[in-house]
Coordinates of C-alpha atoms in Angstrom, one line a residue:
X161 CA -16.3 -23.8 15.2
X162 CA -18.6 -21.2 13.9
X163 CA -17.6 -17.3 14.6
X164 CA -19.9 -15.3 15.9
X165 CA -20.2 -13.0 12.9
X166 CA -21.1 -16.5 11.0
X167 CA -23.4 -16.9 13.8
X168 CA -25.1 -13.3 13.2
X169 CA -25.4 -13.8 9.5
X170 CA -27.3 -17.5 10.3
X171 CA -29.8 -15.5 12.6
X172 CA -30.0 -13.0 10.0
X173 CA -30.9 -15.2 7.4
X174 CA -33.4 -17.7 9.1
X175 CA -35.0 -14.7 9.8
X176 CA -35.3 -13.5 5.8
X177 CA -36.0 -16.8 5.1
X178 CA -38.7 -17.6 7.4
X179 CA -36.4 -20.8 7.7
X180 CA -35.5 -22.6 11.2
X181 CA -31.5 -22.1 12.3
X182 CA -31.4 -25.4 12.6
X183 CA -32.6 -26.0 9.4
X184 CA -30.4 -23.1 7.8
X185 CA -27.0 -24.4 9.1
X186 CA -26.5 -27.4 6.9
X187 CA -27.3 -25.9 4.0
X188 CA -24.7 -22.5 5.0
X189 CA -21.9 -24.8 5.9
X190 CA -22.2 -26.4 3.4
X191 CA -21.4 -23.7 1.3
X192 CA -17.7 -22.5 0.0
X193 CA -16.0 -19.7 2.1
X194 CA -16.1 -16.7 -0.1
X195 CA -20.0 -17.8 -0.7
X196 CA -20.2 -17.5 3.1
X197 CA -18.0 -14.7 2.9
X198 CA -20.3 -12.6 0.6
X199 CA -23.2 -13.4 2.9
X200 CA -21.7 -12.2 5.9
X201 CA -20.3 -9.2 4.3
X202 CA -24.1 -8.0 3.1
X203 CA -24.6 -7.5 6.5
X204 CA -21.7 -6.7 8.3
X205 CA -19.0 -5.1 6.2
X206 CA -16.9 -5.1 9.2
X207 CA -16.8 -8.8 9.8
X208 CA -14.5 -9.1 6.7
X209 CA -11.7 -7.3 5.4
X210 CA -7.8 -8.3 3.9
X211 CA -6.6 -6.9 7.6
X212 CA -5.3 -3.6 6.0
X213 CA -6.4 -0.5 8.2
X214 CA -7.0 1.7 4.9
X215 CA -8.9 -1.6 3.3
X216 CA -12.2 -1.4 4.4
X217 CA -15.4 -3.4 2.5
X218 CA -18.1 -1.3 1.2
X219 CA -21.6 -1.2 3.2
X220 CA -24.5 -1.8 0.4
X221 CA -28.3 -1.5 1.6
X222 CA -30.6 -2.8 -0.6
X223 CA -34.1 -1.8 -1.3
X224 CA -37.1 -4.2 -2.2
X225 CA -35.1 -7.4 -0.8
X226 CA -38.3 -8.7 0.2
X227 CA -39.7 -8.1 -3.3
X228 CA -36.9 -10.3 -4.4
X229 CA -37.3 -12.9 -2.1
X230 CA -41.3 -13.1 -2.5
X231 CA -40.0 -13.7 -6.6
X232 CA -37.7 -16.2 -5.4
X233 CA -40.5 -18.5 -3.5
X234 CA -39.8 -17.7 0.0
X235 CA -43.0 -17.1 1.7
X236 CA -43.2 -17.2 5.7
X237 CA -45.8 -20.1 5.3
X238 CA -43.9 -22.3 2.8
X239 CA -44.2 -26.2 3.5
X240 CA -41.3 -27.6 5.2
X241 CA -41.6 -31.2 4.6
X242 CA -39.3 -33.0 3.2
X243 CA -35.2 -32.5 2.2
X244 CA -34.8 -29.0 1.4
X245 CA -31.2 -28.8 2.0
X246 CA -30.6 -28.8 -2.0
X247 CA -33.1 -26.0 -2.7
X248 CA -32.2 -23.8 0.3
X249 CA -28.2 -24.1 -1.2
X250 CA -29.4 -23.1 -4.5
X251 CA -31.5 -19.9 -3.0
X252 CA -28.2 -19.3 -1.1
X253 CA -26.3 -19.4 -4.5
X254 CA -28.5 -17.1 -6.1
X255 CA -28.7 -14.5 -3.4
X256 CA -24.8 -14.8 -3.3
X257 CA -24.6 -13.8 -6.7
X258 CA -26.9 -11.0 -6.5
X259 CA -25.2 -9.7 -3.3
X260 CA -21.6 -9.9 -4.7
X261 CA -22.8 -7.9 -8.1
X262 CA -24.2 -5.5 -6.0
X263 CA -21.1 -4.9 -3.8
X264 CA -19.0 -5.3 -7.1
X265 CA -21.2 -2.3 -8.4
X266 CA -21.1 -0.5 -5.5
X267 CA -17.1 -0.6 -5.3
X268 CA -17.2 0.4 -8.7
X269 CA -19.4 3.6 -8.4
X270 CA -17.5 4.0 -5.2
X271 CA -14.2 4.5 -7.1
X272 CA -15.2 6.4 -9.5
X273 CA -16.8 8.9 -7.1
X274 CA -14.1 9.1 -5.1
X275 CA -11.3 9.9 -8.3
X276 CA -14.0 12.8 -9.1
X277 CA -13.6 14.0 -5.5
X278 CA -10.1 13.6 -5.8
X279 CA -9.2 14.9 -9.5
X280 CA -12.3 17.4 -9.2
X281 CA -12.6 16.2 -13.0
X282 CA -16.2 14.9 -14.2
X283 CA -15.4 11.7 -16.0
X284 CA -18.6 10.7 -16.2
X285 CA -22.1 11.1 -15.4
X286 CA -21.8 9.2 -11.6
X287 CA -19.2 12.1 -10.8
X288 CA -20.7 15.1 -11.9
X289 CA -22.7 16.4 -8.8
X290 CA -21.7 14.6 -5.8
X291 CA -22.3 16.2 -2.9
X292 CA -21.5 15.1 1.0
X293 CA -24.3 12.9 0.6
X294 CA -22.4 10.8 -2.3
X295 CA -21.5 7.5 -2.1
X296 CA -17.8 8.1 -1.9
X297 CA -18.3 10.4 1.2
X298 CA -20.8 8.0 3.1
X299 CA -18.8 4.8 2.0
X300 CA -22.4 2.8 1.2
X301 CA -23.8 2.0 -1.5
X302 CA -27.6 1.6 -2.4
X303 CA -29.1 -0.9 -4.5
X304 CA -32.4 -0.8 -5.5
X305 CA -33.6 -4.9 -6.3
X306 CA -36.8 -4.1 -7.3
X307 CA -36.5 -4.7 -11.3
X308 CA -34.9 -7.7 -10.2
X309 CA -37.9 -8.9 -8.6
X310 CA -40.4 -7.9 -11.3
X311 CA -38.8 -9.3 -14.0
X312 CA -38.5 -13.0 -12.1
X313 CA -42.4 -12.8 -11.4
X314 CA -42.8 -11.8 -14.9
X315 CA -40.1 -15.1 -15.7
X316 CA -38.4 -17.1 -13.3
X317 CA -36.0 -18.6 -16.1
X318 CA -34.2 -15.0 -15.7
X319 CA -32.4 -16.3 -12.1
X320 CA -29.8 -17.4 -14.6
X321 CA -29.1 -14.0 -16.2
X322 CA -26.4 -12.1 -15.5
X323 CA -27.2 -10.0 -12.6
X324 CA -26.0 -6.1 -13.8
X325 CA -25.3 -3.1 -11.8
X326 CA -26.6 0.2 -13.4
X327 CA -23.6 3.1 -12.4
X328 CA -26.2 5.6 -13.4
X329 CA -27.5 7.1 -10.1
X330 CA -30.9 7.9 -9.4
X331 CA -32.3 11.5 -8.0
X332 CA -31.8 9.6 -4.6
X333 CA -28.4 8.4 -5.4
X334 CA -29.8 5.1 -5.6
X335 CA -28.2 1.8 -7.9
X336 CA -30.5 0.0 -9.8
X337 CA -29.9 -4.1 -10.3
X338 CA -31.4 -5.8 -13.2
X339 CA -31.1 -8.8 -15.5
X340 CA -28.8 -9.4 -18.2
X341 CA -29.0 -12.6 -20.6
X342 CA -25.5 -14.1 -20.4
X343 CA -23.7 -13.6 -23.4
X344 CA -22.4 -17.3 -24.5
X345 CA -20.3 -16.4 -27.4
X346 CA -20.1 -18.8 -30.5
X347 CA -17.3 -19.5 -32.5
X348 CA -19.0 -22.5 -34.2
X349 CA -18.8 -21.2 -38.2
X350 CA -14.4 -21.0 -37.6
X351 CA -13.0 -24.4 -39.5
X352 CA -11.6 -26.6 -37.1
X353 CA -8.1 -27.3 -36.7
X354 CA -7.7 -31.2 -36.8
X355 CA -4.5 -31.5 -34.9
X356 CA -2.0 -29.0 -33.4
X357 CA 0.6 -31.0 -35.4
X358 CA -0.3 -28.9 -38.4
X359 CA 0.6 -25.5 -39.7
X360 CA -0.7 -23.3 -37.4
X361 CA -2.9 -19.9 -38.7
X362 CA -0.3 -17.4 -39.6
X363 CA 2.5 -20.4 -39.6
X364 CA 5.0 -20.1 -42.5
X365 CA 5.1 -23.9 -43.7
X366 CA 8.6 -25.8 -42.2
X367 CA 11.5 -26.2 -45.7
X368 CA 13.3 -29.0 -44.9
X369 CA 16.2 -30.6 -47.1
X370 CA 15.2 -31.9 -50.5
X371 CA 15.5 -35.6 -49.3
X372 CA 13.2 -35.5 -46.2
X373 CA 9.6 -35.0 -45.5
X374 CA 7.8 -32.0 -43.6
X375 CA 8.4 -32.8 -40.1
X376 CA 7.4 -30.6 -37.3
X377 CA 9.9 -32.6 -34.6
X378 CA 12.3 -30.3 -32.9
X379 CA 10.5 -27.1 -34.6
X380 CA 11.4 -25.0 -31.9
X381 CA 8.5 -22.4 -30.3
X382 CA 8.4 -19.3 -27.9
X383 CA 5.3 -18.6 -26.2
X384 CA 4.2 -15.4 -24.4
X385 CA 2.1 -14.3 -22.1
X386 CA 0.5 -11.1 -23.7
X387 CA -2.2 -10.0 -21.5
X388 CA -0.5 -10.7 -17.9
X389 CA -2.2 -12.1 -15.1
X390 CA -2.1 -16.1 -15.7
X391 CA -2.1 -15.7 -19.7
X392 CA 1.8 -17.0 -18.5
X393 CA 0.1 -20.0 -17.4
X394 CA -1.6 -20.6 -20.3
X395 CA 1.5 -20.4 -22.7
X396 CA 3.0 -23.1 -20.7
X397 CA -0.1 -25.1 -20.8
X398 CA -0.5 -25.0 -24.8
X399 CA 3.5 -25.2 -24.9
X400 CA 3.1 -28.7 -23.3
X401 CA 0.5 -29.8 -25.6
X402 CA 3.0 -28.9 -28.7
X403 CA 5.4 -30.9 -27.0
X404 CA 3.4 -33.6 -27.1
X405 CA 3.6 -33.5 -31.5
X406 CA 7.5 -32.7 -31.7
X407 CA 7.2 -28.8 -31.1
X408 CA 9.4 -27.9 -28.7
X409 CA 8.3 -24.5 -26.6
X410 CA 11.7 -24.3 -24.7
X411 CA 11.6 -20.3 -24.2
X412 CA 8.4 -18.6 -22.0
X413 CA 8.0 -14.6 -21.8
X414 CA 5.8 -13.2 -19.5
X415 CA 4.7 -9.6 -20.4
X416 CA 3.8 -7.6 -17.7
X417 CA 2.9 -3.7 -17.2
X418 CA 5.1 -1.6 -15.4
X419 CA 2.3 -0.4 -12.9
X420 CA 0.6 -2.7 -11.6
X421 CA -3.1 -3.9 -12.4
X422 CA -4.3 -6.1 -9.6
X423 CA -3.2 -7.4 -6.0
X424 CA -0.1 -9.0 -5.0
X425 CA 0.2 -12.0 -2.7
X426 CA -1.6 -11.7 0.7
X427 CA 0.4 -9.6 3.1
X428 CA 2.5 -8.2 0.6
X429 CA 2.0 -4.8 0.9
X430 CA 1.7 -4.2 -2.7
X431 CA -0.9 -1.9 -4.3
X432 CA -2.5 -1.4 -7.6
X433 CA -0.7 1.1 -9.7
X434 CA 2.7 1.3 -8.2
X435 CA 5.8 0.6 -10.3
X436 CA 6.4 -3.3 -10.7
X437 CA 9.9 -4.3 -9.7
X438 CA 11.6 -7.3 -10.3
X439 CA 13.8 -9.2 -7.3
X440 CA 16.5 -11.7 -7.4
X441 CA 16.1 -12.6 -10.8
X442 CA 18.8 -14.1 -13.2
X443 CA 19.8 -10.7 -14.6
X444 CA 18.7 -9.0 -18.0
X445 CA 19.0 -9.6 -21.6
X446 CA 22.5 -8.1 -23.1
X447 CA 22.0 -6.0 -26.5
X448 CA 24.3 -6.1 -29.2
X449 CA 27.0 -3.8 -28.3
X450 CA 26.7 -5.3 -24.9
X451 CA 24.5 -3.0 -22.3
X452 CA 21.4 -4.2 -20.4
X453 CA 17.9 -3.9 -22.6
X454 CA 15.8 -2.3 -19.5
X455 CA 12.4 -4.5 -19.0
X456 CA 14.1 -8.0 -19.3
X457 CA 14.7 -10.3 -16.7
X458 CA 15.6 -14.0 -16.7
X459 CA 13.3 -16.0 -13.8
X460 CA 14.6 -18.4 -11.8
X461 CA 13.9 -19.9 -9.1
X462 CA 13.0 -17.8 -6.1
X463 CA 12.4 -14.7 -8.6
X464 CA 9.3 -12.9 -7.5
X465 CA 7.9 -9.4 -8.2
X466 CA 5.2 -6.9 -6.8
X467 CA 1.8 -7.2 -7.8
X468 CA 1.0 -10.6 -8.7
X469 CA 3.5 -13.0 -9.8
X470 CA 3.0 -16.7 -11.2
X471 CA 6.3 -16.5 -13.6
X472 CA 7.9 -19.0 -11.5
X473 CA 5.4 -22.3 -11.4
X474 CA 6.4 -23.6 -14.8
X475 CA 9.6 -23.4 -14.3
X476 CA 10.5 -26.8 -14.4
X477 CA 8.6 -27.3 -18.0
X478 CA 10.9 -24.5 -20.0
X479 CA 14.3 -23.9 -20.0
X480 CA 14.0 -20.4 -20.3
X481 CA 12.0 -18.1 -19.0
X482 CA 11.8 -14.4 -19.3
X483 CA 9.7 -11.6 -17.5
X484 CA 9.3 -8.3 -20.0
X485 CA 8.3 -5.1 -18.2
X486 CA 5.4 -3.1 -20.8
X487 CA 6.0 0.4 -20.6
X488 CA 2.8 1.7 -22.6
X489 CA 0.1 2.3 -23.9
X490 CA -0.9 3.1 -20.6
X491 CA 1.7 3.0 -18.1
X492 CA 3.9 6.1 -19.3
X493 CA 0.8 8.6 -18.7
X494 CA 1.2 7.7 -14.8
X495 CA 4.9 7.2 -14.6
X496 CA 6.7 9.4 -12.2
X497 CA 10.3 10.9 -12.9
X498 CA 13.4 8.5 -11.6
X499 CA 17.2 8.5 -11.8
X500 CA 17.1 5.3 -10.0
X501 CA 18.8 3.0 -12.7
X502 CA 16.4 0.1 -11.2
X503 CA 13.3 1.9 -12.0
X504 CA 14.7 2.8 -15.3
X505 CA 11.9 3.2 -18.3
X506 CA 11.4 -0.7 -19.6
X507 CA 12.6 -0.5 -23.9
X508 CA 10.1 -0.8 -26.0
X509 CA 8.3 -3.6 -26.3
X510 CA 9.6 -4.9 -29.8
X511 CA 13.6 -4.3 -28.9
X512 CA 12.7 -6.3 -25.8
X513 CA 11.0 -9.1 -27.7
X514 CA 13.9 -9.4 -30.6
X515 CA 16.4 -9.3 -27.7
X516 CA 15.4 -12.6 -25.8
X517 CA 14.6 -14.1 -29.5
X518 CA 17.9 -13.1 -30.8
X519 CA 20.1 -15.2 -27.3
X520 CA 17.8 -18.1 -28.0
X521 CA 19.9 -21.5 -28.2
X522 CA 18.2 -22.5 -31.1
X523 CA 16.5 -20.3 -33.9
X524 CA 12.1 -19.9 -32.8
X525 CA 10.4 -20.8 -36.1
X526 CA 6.9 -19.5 -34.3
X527 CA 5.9 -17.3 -32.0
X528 CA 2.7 -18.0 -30.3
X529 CA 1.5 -15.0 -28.3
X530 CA -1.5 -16.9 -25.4
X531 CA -4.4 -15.0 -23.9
X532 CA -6.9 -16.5 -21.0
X533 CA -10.4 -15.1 -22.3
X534 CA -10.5 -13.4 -25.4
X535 CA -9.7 -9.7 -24.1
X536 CA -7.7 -9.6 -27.0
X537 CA -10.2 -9.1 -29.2
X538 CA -11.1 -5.8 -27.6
X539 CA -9.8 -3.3 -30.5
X540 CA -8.5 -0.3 -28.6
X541 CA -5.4 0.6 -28.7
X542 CA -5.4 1.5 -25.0
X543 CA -6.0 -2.5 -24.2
X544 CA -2.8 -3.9 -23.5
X545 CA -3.4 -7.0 -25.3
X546 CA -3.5 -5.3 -28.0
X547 CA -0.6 -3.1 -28.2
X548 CA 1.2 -6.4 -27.4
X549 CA 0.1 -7.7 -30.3
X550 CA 1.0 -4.9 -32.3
X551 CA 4.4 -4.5 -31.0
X552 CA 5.1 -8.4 -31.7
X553 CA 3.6 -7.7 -35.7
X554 CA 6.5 -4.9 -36.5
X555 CA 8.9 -7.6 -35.8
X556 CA 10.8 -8.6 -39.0
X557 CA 8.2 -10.3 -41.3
X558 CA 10.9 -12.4 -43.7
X559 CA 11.3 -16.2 -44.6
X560 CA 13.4 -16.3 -41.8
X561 CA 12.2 -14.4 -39.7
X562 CA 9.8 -16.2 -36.9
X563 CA 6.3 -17.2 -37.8
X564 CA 3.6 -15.1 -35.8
X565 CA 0.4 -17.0 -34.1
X566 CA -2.0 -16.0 -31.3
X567 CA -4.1 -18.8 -29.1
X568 CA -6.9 -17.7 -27.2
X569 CA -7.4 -20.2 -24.2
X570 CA -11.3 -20.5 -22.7
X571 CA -12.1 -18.1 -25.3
X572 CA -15.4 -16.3 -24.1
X573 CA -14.1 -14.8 -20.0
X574 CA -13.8 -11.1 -21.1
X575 CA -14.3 -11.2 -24.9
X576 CA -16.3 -8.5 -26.4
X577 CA -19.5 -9.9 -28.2
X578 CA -17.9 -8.8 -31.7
X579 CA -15.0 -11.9 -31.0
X580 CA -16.7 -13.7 -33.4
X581 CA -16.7 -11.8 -36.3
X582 CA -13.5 -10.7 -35.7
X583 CA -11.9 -14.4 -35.6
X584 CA -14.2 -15.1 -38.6
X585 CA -12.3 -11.8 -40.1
X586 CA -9.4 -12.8 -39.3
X587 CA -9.5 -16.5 -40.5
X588 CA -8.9 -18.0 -36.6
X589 CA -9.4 -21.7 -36.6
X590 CA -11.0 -23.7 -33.7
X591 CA -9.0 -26.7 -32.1
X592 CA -11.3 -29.0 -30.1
X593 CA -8.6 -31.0 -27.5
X594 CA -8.6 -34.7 -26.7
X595 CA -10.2 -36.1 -23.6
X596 CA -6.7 -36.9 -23.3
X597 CA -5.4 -33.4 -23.7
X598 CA -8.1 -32.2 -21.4
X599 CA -7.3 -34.7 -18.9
X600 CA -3.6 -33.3 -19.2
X601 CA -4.3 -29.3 -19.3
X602 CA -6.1 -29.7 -15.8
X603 CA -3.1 -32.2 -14.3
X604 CA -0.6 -29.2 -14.8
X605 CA -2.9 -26.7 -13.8
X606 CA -4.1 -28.4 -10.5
X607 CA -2.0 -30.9 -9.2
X608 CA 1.8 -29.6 -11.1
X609 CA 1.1 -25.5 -11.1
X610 CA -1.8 -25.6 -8.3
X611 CA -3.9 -23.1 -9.7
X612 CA -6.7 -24.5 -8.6
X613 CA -7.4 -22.8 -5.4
X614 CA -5.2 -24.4 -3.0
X615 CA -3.0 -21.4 -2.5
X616 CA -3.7 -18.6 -1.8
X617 CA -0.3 -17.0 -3.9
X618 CA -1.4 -18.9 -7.4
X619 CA -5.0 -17.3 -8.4
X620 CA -6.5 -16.4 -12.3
X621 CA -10.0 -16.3 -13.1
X622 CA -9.7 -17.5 -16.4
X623 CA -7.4 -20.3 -15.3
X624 CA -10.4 -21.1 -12.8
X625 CA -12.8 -20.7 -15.0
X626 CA -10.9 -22.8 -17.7
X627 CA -10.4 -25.7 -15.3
X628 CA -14.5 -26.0 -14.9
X629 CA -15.1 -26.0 -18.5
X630 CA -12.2 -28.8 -18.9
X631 CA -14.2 -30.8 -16.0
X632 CA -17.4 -30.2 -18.1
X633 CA -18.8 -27.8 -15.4
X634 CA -20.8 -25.4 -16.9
X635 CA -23.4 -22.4 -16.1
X636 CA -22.6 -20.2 -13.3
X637 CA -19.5 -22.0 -11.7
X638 CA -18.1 -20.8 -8.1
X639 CA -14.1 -19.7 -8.3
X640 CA -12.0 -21.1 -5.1
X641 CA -10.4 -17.2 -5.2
X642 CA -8.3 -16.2 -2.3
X643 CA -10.4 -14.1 0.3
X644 CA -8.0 -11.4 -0.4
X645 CA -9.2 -10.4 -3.6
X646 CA -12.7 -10.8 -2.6
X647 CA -13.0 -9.8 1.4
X648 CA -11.5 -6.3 0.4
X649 CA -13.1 -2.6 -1.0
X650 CA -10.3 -2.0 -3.1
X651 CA -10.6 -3.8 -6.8
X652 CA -12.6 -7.1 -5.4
X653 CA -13.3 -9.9 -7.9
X654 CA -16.6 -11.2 -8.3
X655 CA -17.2 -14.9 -7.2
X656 CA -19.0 -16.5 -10.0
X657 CA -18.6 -16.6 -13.8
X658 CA -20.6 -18.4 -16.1
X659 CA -18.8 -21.1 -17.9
X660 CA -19.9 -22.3 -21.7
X661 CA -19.2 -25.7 -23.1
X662 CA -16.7 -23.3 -26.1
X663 CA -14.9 -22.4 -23.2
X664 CA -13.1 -26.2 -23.6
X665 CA -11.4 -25.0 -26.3
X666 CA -8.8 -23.1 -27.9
X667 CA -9.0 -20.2 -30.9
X668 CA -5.9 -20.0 -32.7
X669 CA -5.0 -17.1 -35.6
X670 CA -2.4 -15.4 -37.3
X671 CA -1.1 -12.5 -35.1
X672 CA -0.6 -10.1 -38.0
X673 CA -4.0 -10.8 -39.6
X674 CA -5.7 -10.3 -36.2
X675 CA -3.6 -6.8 -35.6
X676 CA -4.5 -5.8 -39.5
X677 CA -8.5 -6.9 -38.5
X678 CA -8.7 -5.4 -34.5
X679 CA -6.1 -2.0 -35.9
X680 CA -8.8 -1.0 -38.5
X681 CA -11.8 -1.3 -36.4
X682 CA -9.9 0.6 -33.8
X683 CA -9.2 3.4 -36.2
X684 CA -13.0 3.4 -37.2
X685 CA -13.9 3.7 -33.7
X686 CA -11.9 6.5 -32.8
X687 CA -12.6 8.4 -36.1
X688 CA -9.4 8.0 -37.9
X689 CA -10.0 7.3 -41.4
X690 CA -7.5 5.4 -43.7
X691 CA -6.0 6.8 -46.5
X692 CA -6.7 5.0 -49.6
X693 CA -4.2 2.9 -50.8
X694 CA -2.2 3.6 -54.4

């Protein structure tokens, strides 16, 4: 049955549209629900929301919409004959996207206007003179389409450009939208990898006895999740695809920060940026003399946390899995005082890490460290990503000291355009799966770990977005998010991603070669100049 705020946003498009209602509704319900959602919400902020009293969506008015639609082909006297459902979903697509940047933009400028009320700090430009009229103040947002339209009169091809929100405001603290070409990254010039069988980049080759042959059966792996969020996901993903050519990834640790960085389940209560605290878990990893190494927990079943938690799903695939709590680079600068002994500050990172290798049943010849996008390649050293991957490269570098590797999954999600050149740097290699180690990445992560959509507790973009390029869905792909990350005015995700055919693969390179590549570039970014070596 259609609600009557669906039933206002109908009416409100047949009447943009110049299109009949009746000729409208087919194509709208046919639509997904945060596509409809999005729609609804451009309208009437009101008509969706998480159900929080203090959540409440952002109002956007947009200028020059009928500039936009003009550019778009709608005209009042446009020829109705014919099947038109297919082209009137596409024009619904497209003015989805465009609405959902905008509100994304408008959250964002939101935010920040709000923090330089707050702080009484200008941080930047957006938060330097806003008066009662600011957008924080008014809660709405105004975006200005009109570039938009221009620049599709002037080329229609730009429809599939990224739509981007300028956070500059105008004298009449007005948003500007405009086009963006969509930046497919290309890590065609790394050599390939023919099978994961092989030494791995930054893999110390295997010794066995005199009297046998290299084999890599029972070579025994630990994956982590480095950049949180589903990168956990991933590592169990890859970790069954080792399995499949005798190397065994037995032991999972999910890294986590100690505040957290996006919503928890639905209901939950939890906010961004509160401490993280670990529940019914199978107790933490004992140090050498004996006493608890603060951050560690062992999951089991029924072991959840605040903020979002997927440490759980694979469960079934590992024998062991750990959740490590990251207390820098940036948590400590928000932290507040404690003498609760459960809130104690997490160990650093590497004591952590050694402590979980150290109990291992059997000794980890390699540790592979997974990220979901390519975020890792962002050299700052306030990325946690990063400082994850330094942390894991002071470990003990010996011949028997575990082998360090990093696998970027759908590289391309959040990589920075340099990714390239910094693989190529870094000598990453490509490996290009089998149609039957697609086929088997998207059976764990849809029917075995239901990422896919189906509930609402189990959500990743990158895990989304790498289940359409396994599929061989590419261009600007939908994501089956829960409506509580997008129907809110606090952090929302956008809806759509583009999704490139690289995105089927996965980037693999030595972790210490990366951290030698991504530390230097850092330092030359932030002005710190190496001394010369002796």
């Amino acid at each position: 049955m259609t609600s009557p705020s669906e039933l206002d946003a109908l009416s409100r498009l047949s009447i943009l549209l110049h299109r009949p209602l009746h000729r409208l509704s087919t194509a709208y319900a046919s639509l997904h629900r945060n596509v409809r959602s999005v729609l609804r919400r451009q309208w009437d902020p009101l008509s969706v929301g998480t159900g929080d009293a203090t959540d409440h969506c952002l109002a956007i008015e947009v200028l020059a919409e009928d500039d936009l639609l003009m550019a778009l082909g709608v005209t009042e006297h446009r020829d109705e004959g014919g099947d038109q459902n297919d082209d009137m979903q596409k024009l619904l697509l497209v003015l989805a996207r465009v609405f959902d940047s905008a509100y994304l933009g408008g959250c964002k400028i939101w935010e920040q206007s709000k923090k330089g009320q707050e702080s009484k700090r200008k941080e930047a430009e957006t938060q330097q003179s806003l008066s009662d009229e600011s957008v924080a103040a008014r809660k709405v947002a105004v975006v200005d389409l009109k570039i938009l339209a221009e620049a599709l009169l002037a080329d229609p091809g730009r429809v599939n450009d990224r739509v981007v929100i300028d956070t500059i405001l105008l004298e009449k603290r007005v948003l500007v939208a405009r086009w963006e070409p969509v930046l497919e990254l290309d890590f065609s010039g790394l050599r390939i990898l023919n099978s994961l069988r092989d030494p791995l980049p930054g893999e110390r080759p295997i010794r066995p006895p005199s009297n046998l042959k290299q084999d890599t059966e029972g070579q025994s792996y630990a994956g982590i999740g480095g950049g949180g969020g589903s990168d956990i996901i991933s590592a169990s993903v890859l970790g069954n695809l080792l399995r499949g050519v005798g190397k065994d990834m037995d032991l999972l640790i999910s890294t986590r920060t100690w505040l957290t960085g996006s919503q928890g389940k639905p209901g939950s209560g939890n906010r961004i940026g509160e401490r993280r605290e670990v529940f019914d878990h199978g107790g933490q990893i004992l140090s050498e003399e004996g006493n608890p190494v603060p951050g560690t927990y062992r999951v089991k079943q029924g072991t959840y946390t605040s903020g979002r938690d997927l440490e759980t799903i694979p469960l079934k695939n590992h024998k062991s899995i750990f959740l490590t709590l990251d207390p820098g680079p940036r948590s400590n600068e928000h932290l507040e005082k404690t003498d609760s002994e459960s809130l104690a500050p997490p160990s650093p990172l590497p004591i952590q890490y050694q402590a979980i290798i150290r109990q291992h049943r059997t000794p980890i010849h390699t540790i592979i460290t997974v990220d979901t996008g390519g975020d890792v390649f962002f050299p700052s050293t306030s990325s946690q990503d990063f400082h994850v991957q330094s942390c894991l490269s002071t470990l003990p570098d010996s011949s028997t000291s575990p082998s360090l590797t990093t696998a970027i999954l759908c590289p391309g999600i959040d990589a920075p355009a340099s990714s390239p050149a910094f693989a190529s740097r870094a000598k990453a290699a490509r490996y290009l799966p089998t149609s039957a180690e697609k086929a088997q990445m998207l059976h764990l992560l849809t029917e075995e770990y239901r990422m896919d959509g189906r509930d609402e507790t189990r959500f990743g973009k990158t895990s989304l977005c790498l289940q359409h390029a396994l599929k061989g869905e590419f261009g600007w792909q939908m994501l089956d998010l829960p409506s509580h990350v997008v129907e809110t005015g606090k952090n929302p995700w956008a809806i759509f991603e583009w999704v490139s055919k690289g995105m089927a693969e996965i980037l693999l390179v030595g972790t210490r070669e990366l951290v030698s590549v991504l530390g230097e570039e850092a330092r030359r970014r932030e002005g710190v100049v190496d001394e010369p070596k002796r």
